[in-house]
Coordinates of C-alpha atoms in Angstrom, one line a residue:
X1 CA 0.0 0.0 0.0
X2 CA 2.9 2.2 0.6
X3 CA 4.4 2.1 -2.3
X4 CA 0.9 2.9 -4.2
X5 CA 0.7 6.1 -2.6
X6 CA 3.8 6.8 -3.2
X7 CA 2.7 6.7 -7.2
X8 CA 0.4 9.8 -5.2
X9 CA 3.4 11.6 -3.1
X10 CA 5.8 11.8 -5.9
X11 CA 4.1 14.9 -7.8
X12 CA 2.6 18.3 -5.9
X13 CA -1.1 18.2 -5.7
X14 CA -0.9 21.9 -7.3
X15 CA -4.5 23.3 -7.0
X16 CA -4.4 22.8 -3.3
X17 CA -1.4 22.3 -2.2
X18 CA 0.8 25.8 -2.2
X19 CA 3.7 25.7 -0.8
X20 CA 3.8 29.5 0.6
X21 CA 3.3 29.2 4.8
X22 CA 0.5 31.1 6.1
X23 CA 0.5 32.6 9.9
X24 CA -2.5 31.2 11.8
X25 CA -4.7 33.7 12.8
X26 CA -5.3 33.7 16.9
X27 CA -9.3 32.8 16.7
X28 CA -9.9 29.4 18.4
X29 CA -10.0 25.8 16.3
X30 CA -13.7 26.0 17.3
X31 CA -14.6 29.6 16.0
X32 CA -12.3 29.0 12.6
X33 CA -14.5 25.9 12.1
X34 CA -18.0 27.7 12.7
X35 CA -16.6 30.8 10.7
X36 CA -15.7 28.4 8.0
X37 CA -19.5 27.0 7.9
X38 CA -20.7 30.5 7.7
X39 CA -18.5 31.3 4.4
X40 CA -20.1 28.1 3.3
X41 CA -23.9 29.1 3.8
X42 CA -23.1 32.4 2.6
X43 CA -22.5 31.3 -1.0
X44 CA -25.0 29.2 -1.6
X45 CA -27.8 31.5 -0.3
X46 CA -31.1 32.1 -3.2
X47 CA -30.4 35.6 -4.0
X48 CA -26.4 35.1 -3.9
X49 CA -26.5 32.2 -6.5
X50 CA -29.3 34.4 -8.8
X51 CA -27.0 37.0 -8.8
X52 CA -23.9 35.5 -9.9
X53 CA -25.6 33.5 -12.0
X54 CA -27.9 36.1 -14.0
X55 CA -26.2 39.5 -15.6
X56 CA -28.3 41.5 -17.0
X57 CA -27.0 43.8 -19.8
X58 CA -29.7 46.6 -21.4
X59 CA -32.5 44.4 -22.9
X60 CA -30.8 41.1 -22.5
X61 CA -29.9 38.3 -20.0
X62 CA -26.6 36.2 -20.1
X63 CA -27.0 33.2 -18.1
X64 CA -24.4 30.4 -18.2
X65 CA -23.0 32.4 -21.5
X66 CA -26.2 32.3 -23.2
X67 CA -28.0 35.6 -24.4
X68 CA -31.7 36.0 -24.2
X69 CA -33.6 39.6 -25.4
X70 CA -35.8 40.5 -23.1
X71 CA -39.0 42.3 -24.5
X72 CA -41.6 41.7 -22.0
X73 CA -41.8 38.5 -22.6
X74 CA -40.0 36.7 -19.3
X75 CA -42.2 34.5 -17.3
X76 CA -41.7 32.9 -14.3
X77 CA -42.3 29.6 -12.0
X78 CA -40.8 27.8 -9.3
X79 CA -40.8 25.1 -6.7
X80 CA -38.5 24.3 -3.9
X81 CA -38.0 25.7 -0.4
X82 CA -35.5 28.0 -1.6
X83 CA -37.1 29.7 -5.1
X84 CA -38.9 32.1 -3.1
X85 CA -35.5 34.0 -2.2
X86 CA -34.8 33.5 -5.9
X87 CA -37.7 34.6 -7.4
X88 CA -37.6 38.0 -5.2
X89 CA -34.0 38.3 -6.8
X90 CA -34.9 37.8 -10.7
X91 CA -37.6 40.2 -9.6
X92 CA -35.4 42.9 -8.9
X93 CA -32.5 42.2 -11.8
X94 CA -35.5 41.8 -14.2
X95 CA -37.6 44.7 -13.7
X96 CA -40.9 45.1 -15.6
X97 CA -39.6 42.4 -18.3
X98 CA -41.2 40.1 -16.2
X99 CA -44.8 39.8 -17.2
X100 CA -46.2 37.2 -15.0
X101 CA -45.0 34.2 -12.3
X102 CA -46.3 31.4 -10.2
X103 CA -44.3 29.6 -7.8
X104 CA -45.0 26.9 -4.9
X105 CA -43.5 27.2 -1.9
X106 CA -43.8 25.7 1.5
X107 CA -46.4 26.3 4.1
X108 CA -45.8 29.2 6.3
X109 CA -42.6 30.3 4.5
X110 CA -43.4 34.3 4.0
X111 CA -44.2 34.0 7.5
X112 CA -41.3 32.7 8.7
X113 CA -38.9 34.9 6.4
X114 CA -40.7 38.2 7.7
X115 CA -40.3 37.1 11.5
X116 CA -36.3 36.4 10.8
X117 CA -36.1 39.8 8.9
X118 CA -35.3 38.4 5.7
X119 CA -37.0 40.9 3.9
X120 CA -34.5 40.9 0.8
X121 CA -35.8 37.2 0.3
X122 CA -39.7 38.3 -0.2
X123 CA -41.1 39.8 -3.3
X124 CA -42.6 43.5 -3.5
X125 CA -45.4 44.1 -2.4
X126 CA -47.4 44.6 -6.4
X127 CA -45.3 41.9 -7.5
X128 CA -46.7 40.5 -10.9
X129 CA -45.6 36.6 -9.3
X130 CA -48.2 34.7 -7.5
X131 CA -47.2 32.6 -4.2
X132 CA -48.7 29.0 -3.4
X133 CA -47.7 27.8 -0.4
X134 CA -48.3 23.7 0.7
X135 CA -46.6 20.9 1.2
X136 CA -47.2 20.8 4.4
X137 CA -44.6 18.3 6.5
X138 CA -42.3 18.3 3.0
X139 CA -45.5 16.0 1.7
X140 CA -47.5 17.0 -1.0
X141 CA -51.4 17.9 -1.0
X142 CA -53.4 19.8 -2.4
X143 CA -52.1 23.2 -2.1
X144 CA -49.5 22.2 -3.7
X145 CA -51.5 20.3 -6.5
X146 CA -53.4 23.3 -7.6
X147 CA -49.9 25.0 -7.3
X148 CA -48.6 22.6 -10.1
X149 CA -51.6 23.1 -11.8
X150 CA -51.2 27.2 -12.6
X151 CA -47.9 26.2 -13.3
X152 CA -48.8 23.7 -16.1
X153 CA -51.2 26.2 -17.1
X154 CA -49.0 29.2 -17.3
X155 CA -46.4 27.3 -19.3
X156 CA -49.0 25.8 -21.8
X157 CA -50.1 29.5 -22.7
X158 CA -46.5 30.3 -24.1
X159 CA -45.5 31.4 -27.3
X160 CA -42.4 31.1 -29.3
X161 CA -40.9 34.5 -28.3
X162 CA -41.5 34.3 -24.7
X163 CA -38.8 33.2 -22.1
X164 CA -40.1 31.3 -19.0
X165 CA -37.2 30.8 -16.1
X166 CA -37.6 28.2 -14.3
X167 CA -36.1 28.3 -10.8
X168 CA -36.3 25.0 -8.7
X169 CA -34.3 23.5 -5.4
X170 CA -34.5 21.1 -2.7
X171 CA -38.1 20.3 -2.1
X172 CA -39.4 20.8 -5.2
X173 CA -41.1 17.6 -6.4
X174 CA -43.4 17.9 -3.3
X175 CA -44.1 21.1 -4.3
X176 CA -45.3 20.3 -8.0
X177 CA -47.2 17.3 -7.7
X178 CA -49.9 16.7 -11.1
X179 CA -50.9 13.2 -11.1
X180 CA -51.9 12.1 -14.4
X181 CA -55.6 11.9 -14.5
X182 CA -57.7 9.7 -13.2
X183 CA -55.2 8.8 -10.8
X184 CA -55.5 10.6 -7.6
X185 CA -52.8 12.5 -5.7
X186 CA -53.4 10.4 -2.8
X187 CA -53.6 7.0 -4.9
X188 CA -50.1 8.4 -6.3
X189 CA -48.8 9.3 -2.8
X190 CA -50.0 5.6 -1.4
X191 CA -47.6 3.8 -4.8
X192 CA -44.4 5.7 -3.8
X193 CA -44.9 5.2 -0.1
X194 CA -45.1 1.6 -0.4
X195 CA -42.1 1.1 -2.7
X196 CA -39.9 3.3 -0.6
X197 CA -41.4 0.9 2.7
X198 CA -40.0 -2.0 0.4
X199 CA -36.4 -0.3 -0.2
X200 CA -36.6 1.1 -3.5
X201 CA -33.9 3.1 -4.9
X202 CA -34.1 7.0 -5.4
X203 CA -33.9 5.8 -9.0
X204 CA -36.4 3.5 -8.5
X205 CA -39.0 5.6 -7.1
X206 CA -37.8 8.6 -9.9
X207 CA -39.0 6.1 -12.4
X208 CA -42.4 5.7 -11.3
X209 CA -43.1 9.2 -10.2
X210 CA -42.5 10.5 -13.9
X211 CA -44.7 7.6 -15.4
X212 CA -47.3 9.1 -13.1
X213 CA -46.6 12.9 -13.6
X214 CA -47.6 15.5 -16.0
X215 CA -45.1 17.4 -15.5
X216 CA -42.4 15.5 -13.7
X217 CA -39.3 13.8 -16.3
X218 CA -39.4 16.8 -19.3
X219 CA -43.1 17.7 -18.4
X220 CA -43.0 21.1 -17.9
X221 CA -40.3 21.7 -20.9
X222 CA -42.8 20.1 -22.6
X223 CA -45.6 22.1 -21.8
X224 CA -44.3 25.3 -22.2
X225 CA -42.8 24.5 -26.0
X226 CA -42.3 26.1 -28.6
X227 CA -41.2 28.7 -25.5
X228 CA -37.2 28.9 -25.2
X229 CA -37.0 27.8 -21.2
X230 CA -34.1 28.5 -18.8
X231 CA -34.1 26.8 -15.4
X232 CA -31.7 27.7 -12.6
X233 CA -31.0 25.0 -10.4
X234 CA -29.8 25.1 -6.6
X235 CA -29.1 20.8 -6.0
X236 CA -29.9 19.0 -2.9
X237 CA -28.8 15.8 -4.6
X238 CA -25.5 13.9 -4.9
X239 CA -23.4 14.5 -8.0
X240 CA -26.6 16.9 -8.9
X241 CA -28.2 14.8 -11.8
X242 CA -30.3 16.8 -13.5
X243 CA -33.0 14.3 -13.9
X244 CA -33.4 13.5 -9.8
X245 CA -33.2 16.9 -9.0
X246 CA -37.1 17.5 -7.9
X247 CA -37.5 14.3 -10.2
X248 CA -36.6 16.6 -13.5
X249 CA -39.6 18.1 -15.1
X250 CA -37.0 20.4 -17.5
X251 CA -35.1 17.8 -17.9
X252 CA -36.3 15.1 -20.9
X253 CA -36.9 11.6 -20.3
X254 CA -38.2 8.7 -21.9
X255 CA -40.7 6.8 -20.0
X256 CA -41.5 3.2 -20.7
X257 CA -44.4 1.3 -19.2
X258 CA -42.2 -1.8 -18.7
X259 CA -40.0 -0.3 -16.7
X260 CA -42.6 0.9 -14.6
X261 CA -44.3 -2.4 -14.2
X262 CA -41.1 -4.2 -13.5
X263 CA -40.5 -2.0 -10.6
X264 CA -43.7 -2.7 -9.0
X265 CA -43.0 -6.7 -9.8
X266 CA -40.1 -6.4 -8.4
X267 CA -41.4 -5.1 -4.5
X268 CA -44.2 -7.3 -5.5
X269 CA -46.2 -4.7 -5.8
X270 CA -48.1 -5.3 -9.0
X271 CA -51.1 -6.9 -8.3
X272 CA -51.9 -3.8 -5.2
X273 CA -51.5 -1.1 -7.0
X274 CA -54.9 1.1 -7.7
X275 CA -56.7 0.5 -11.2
X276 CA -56.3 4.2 -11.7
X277 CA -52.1 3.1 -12.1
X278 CA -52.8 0.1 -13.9
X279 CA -55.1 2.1 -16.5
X280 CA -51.9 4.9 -17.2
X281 CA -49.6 2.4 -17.6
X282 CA -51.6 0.6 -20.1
X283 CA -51.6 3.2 -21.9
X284 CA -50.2 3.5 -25.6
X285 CA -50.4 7.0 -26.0
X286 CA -47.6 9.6 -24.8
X287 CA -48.3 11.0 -21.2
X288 CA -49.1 14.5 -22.6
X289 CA -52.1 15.5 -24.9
X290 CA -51.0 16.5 -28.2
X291 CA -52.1 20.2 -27.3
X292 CA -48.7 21.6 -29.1
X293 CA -46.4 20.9 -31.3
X294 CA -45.0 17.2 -30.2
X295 CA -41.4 17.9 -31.4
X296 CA -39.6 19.6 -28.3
X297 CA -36.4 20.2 -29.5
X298 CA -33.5 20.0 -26.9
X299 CA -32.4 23.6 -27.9
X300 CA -35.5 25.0 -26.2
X301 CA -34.5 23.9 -22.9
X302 CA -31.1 25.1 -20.7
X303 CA -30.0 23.7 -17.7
X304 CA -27.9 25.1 -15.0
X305 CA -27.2 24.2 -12.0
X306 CA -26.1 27.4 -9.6
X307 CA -25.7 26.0 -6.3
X308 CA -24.5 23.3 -4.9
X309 CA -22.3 21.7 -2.2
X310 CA -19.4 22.0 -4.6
X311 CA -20.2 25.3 -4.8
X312 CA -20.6 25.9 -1.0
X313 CA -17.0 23.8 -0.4
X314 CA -15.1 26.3 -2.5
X315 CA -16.3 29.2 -0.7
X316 CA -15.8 27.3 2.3
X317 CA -12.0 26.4 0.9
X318 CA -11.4 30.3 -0.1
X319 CA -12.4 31.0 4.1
X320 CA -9.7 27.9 5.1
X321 CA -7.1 29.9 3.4
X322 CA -7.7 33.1 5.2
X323 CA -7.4 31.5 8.3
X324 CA -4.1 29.8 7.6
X325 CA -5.0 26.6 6.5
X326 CA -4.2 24.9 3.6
X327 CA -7.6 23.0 2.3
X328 CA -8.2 20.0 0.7
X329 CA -11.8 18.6 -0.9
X330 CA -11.6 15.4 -0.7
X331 CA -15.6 14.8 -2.2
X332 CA -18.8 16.7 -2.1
X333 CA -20.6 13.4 -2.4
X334 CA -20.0 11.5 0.9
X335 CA -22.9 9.5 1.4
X336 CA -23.4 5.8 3.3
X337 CA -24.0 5.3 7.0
X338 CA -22.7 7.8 9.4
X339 CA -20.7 4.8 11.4
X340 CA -18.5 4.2 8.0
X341 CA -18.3 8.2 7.5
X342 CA -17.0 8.4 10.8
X343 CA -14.5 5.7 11.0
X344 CA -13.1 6.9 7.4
X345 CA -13.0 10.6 9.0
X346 CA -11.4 9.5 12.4
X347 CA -8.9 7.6 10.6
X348 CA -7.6 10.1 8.2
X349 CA -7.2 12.2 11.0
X350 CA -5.1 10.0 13.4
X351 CA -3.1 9.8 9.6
X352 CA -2.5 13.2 9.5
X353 CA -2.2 14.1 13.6
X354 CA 0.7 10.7 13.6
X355 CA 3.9 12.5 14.7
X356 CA 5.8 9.2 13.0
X357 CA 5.2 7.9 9.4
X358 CA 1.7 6.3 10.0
X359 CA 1.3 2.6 9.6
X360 CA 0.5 1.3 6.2
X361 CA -2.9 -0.5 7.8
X362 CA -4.6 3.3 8.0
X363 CA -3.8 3.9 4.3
X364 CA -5.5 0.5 3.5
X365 CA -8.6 0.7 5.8
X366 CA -9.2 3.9 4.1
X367 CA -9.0 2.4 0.6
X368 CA -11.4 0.1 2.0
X369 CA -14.1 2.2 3.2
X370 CA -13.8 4.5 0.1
X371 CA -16.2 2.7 -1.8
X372 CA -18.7 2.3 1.3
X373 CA -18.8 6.2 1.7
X374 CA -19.2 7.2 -2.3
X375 CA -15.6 8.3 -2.0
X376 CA -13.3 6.8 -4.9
X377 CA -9.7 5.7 -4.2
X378 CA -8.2 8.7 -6.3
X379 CA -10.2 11.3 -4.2
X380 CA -8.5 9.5 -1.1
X381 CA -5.2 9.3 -2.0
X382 CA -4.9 12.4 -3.0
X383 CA -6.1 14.0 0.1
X384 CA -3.7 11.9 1.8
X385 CA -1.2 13.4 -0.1
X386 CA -1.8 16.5 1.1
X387 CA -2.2 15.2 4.6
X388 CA 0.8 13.7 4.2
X389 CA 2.8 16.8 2.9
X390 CA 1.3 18.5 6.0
X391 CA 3.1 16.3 8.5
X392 CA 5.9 15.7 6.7
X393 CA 7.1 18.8 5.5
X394 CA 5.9 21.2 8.6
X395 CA 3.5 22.9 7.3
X396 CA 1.0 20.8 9.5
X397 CA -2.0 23.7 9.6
X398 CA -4.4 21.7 7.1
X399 CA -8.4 21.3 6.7
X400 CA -10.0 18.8 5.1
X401 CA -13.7 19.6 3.5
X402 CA -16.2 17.5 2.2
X403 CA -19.7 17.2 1.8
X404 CA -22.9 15.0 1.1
X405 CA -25.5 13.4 2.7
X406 CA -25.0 10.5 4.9
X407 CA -27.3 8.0 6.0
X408 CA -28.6 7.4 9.8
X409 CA -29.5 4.0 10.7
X410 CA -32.9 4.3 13.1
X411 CA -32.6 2.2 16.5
X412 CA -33.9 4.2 18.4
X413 CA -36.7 7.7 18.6
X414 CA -34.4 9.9 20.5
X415 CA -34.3 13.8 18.6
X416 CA -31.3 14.2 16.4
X417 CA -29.7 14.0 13.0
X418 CA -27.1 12.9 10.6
X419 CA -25.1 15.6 10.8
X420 CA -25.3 15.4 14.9
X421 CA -24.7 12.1 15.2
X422 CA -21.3 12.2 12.8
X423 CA -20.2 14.7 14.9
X424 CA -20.5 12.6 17.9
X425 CA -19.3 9.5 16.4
X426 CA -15.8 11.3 15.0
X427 CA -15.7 12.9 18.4
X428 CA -15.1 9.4 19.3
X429 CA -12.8 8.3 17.0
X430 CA -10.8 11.4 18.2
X431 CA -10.1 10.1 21.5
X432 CA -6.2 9.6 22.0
X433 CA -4.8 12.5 20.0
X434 CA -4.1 15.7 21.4
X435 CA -6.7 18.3 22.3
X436 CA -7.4 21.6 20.5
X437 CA -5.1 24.1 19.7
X438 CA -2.6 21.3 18.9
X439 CA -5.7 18.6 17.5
X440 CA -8.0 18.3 15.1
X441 CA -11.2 19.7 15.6
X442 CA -14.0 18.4 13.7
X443 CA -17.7 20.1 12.5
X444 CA -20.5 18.7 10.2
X445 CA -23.7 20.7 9.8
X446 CA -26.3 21.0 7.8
X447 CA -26.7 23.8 4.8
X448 CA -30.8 23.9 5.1
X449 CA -29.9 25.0 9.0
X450 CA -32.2 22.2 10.8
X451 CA -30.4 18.9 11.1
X452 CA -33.4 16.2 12.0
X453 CA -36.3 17.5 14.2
X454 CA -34.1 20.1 16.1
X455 CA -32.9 23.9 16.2
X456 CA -29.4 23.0 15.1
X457 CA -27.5 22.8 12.0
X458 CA -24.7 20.1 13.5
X459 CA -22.4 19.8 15.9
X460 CA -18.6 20.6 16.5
X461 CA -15.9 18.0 18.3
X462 CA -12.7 17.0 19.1
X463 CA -10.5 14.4 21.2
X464 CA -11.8 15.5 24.4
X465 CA -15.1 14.8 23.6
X466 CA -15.4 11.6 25.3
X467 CA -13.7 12.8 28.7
X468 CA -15.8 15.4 28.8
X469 CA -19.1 13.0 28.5
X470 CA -17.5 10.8 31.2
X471 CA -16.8 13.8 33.5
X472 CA -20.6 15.2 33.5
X473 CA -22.1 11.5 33.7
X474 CA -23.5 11.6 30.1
X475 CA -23.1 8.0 28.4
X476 CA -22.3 8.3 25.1
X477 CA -23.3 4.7 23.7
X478 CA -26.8 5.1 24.9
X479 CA -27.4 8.2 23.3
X480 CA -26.1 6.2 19.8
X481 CA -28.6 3.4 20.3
X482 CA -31.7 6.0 21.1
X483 CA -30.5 8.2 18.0
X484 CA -30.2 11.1 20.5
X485 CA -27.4 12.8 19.6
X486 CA -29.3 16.1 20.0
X487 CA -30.0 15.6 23.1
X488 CA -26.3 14.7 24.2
X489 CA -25.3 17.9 22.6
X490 CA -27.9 20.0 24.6
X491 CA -26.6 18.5 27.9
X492 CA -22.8 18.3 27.1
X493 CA -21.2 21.5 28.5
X494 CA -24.6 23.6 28.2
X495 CA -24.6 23.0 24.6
X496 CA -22.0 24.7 23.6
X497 CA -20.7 22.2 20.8
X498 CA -24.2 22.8 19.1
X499 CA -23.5 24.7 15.6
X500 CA -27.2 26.7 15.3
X501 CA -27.5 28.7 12.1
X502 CA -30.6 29.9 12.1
X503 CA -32.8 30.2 9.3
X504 CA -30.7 29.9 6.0
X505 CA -33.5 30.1 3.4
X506 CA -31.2 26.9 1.3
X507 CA -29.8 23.5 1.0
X508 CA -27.2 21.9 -0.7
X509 CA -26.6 19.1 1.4
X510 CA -24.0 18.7 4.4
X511 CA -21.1 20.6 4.9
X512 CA -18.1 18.7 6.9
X513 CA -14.9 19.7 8.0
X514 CA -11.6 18.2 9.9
X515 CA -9.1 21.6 11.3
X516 CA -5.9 19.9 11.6
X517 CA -3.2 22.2 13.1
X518 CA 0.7 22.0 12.8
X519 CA 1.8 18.8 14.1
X520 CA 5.4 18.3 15.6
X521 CA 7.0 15.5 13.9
X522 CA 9.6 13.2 15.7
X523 CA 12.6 12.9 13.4
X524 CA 14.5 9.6 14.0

C-alpha cells in the first residue's frame, strides 16, 4: 500500500497544495471551524447564486454564456424551499420584463422569512408573481396540486418569443405534484410510499413518479414549447443529476411502461397497485395531450445548475485559506451510514495528527471504506497526499472539506440528526490524539440549517469529547442506540458544541470539515 501512494506523493497536488506558509490567525480551532461554515452558507444563499448567475446587460440576460432579449416576454415559476428568495431576486434584476409568475413554496414560509427579517428574500409588495404555499410536513397535497396546476397552465399558454425561467431546489417535487388523470394525488402518494417501505432506490421511485406525472421527467419543458425555457437549479442531490433533481420536469426523459411495471413486480407490488395506475400504464399514447407541437427540440431547454455543495465547499476552501489553513476537498458526495463516515474521517485524522510515518494498515482501511462512503480511491489518495505533505514537511495547519448526505440507521426515537450524530461519532474516533489548539477539531452541519427535528445545524468535536461526556455523567453509547445525539449535545457543556445557524432560506446538502493544526514531527 505504501508504495501505491507513493505513485500519489511523488508529484505536488498543485490546485491545493501551495507551498507559501500562512501565519494562523489567533481565533480558536472551534470559531475558525464555525466561521468556516458561515462562508459556506453564505454562498450558496437564493439571492447570492441568482445573482452570480444572472447579468443582466440593457434588454438582455446572459446566463451560463447564453444571451436571451428581453422584451416583456420573461415569465416565471418555481418550486423548492429556496425559489422564493430566488424569485424575489430575478424580480429585482429583471424589472418590468417580467410579465407574470407562479411559484409553490412551503407552508408558512413568508411568514417565517418576515419574522427572521429576511426581507430581501420576499417579493414587493405589487409583485406580478403569485405565491402558493403547501406541502405541508415536505408532503405534498393539495395546495401544492393546484400549485402545479397554474404552473402547467401558465407554461401551456407560451408562445415562441416568450422566455419562461424556471427556478427549482431542494423540495421541489413535493411542491409540484400533477398526477396524471384519473389517478388521484393520494392514490399516487400511497404507490411511492409503499415502494420506498419495500427499499426502493431514489432511481427506482424517480422512475415511477415520472410515469405518473404531467409534469415530472421533461413535463414542464414540454408544456411550455415552442417557448425557449431556462431553469436555474440550486441541487440538494449527490453529484446533482439533473433528472433527480425534484425528479426533473425540464429535464427530458423517456418513460416506458415496462419499466414501470417491472419495478412494481419487483417489490411485488403489482397486483396492489390502484386500477387508476394500472389504467396509465396501459396506456399506448404519450403522457401528454397533443395540445402543441409534439417535437420539443433540446435547444429550447437550458439547464444550470447554480448552487451546490461543490459550490458551498469552495467558498468554504477560499475561508480555510484566510485562516491559515491549507484545504483539501476530498468529495462533495459523501454519502453511506454515518458509522462508516466516521470511522473513514477519524482515521484520516489519526493519519495526518501521527507524529511518526503512519502505519500502512490506515492507508488500507481507508482504501477500504472508500467505496462504502461514495468516496473513490483517487479522491482518497490524493487528500492523503496533502495530509501527508502537511506532517511531513511542517507545514501541519491543514483542513480537510467534504460534503454529502450520509445516512442514519434508526434504532432508536431519541431527537437528532445525521449531521449530529457524525459529529458525535468522529468525536469518538478522536479520542487519543491531542486536544485543541494542537488537535483536530472536527464540525458537520447541515446547509438547510435544521439537522433532523431540532434547532441545530450540526455539531462541533474534538479528542476531548469523550472525557468530557465521562466527566458530567452523560453515556455516550446510549445516546447512539436512542438516535439522541441532539440531546447529548444540549446537555454536554450547556450545549456549547451545538452549531445553530438559524434560518438559512437553502440546502445543498451537508457541509463537513476536519481543522488539523501544525503537528510536531519526531525525526529519527
Amino acid at each position: 500500500m505504501a508504495r501505491v501512494l507513493s505513485l500519489f506523493w511523488s508529484q505536488p497536488f498543485l490546485p491545493l497544495a501551495g507551498r507559501t506558509k500562512t501565519t494562523l490567525c489567533k481565533m480558536s480551532m472551534d470559531s475558525r471551524a464555525r466561521k468556516v461554515f458561515a462562508a459556506a452558507l453564505k454562498a450558496v444563499q437564493p439571492h447570492t447564486v441568482v445573482q452570480q448567475n444572472v447579468e443582466r446587460k440593457d434588454d438582455a440576460i446572459i446566463i451560463d454564456g447564453h444571451k436571451f432579449t428581453l422584451q416583456h416576454n420573461l415569465h416565471l415559476v418555481g418550486f423548492g424551499k429556496a425559489v422564493l428568495g430566488m424569485a424575489a431576486e430575478v424580480e429585482r434584476i429583471m424589472g418590468d420584463h417580467l410579465v407574470k409568475g407562479v411559484i409553490s413554496v412551503p407552508h408558512g414560509i413568508q411568514e417565517t422569512l418576515q419574522q427572521h427579517g429576511k426581507h430581501h428574500l420576499l417579493l414587493k409588495e405589487n409583485s406580478c408573481i403569485k405565491i402558493i404555499e403547501g406541502a405541508k410536513h415536505n408532503l405534498p397535497d393539495t395546495d401544492a396540486q393546484k400549485a402545479a396546476e397554474e404552473i402547467m397552465h401558465l407554461a401551456s399558454e407560451l408562445q415562441e418569443k416568450d422566455i419562461l425561467l424556471v427556478l427549482i431546489s431542494g423540495g421541489g417535487s413535493a411542491l409540484l405534484p400533477a398526477p396524471i388523470p384519473p389517478i388521484t394525488l393520494q392514490e399516487k402518494l400511497d404507490v411511492t410510499r409503499k415502494l420506498a417501505a419495500a427499499g426502493a432506490t431514489i432511481q427506482e421511485l424517480n422512475t415511477v413518479r415520472r410515469a405518473l406525472s404531467l409534469l415530472k421527467g421533461g413535463g414542464l419543458a414540454h408544456y411550455a414549447h415552442p417557448a425557449q425555457v431556462v431553469a436555474l437549479i440550486l441541487s440538494d442531490v449527490i453529484g446533482d443529476p439533473l433528472d433527480l433533481i425534484a425528479s426533473g420536469p425540464t429535464v427530458q426523459s423517456e418513460v416506458w411502461p415496462e419499466e414501470v411495471l417491472s419495478v412494481l413486480e419487483r417489490y411485488n407490488l403489482l397486483h396492489t397497485v390502484p386500477v387508476s395506475v394500472k389504467d396509465v400504464l396501459g396506456r399506448t399514447s404519450p403522457r401528454w395531450k397533443g395540445n402543441k407541437d409534439q417535437t420539443d427540440k433540446a435547444e429550447h431547454v437550458l439547464n444550470v445548475v447554480i448552487g451546490s455543495n461543490s459550490v458551498a465547499l469552495m467558498s468554504a476552501g477560499r475561508c480555510v485559506r484566510e485562516l491559515g489553513f491549507r484545504p483539501v476537498v476530498l468529495s462533495p458526495g459523501v454519502c453511506g451510514n454515518v458509522r462508516s463516515v466516521s470511522r473513514l474521517y477519524g482515521l484520516l485524522a489519526h493519519f495526518a495528527c501521527s507524529r511518526e510515518e503512519p502505519p500502512p494498515e490506515i492507508a488500507t482501511e481507508v482504501l477500504r471504506l472508500g467505496p462504502e462512503v461514495g468516496v473513490e480511491s483517487w479522491d482518497l489518495c490524493r487528500t492523503m497526499q496533502v495530509l501527508g505533505e502537511g506532517r511531513t514537511e511542517g507545514w501541519g495547519a491543514t483542513c480537510m472539506l467534504a460534503g454529502g448526505e450520509p445516512t442514519v440507521k434508526l434504532t432508536g426515537k431519541g431527537r437528532g440528526g445525521r449531521n449530529q450524530e457524525l459529529a458525535l461519532r468522529v468525536g469518538l474516533e478522536l479520542r487519543g490524539l491531542d486536544l485543541p489548539p494542537s488537535g483536530p477539531v472536527f464540525l458537520s452541519g447541515g446547509t438547510d440549517g435544521q439537522d433532523g427535528p431540532t434547532e441545530a445545524a450540526g455539531a462541533i468535536t474534538d479528542g476531548r469529547l469523550y472525557e468530557e461526556a465521562q466527566a458530567q455523567g452523560l453515556d455516550i453509547d446510549s445516546f447512539l442506540i436512542n438516535n439522541d445525539s441532539y440531546t447529548f449535545f444540549s446537555c454536554l457543556s450547556a450545549g456549547k458544541r451545538l452549531v445553530v445557524s438559524g434560518l438559512t432560506c437553502t440546502n445543498v446538502m451537508d457541509v463537513h470539515m476536519l481543522l488539523i493544526p501544525p503537528i510536531p514531527i519526531n525525526i529519527g
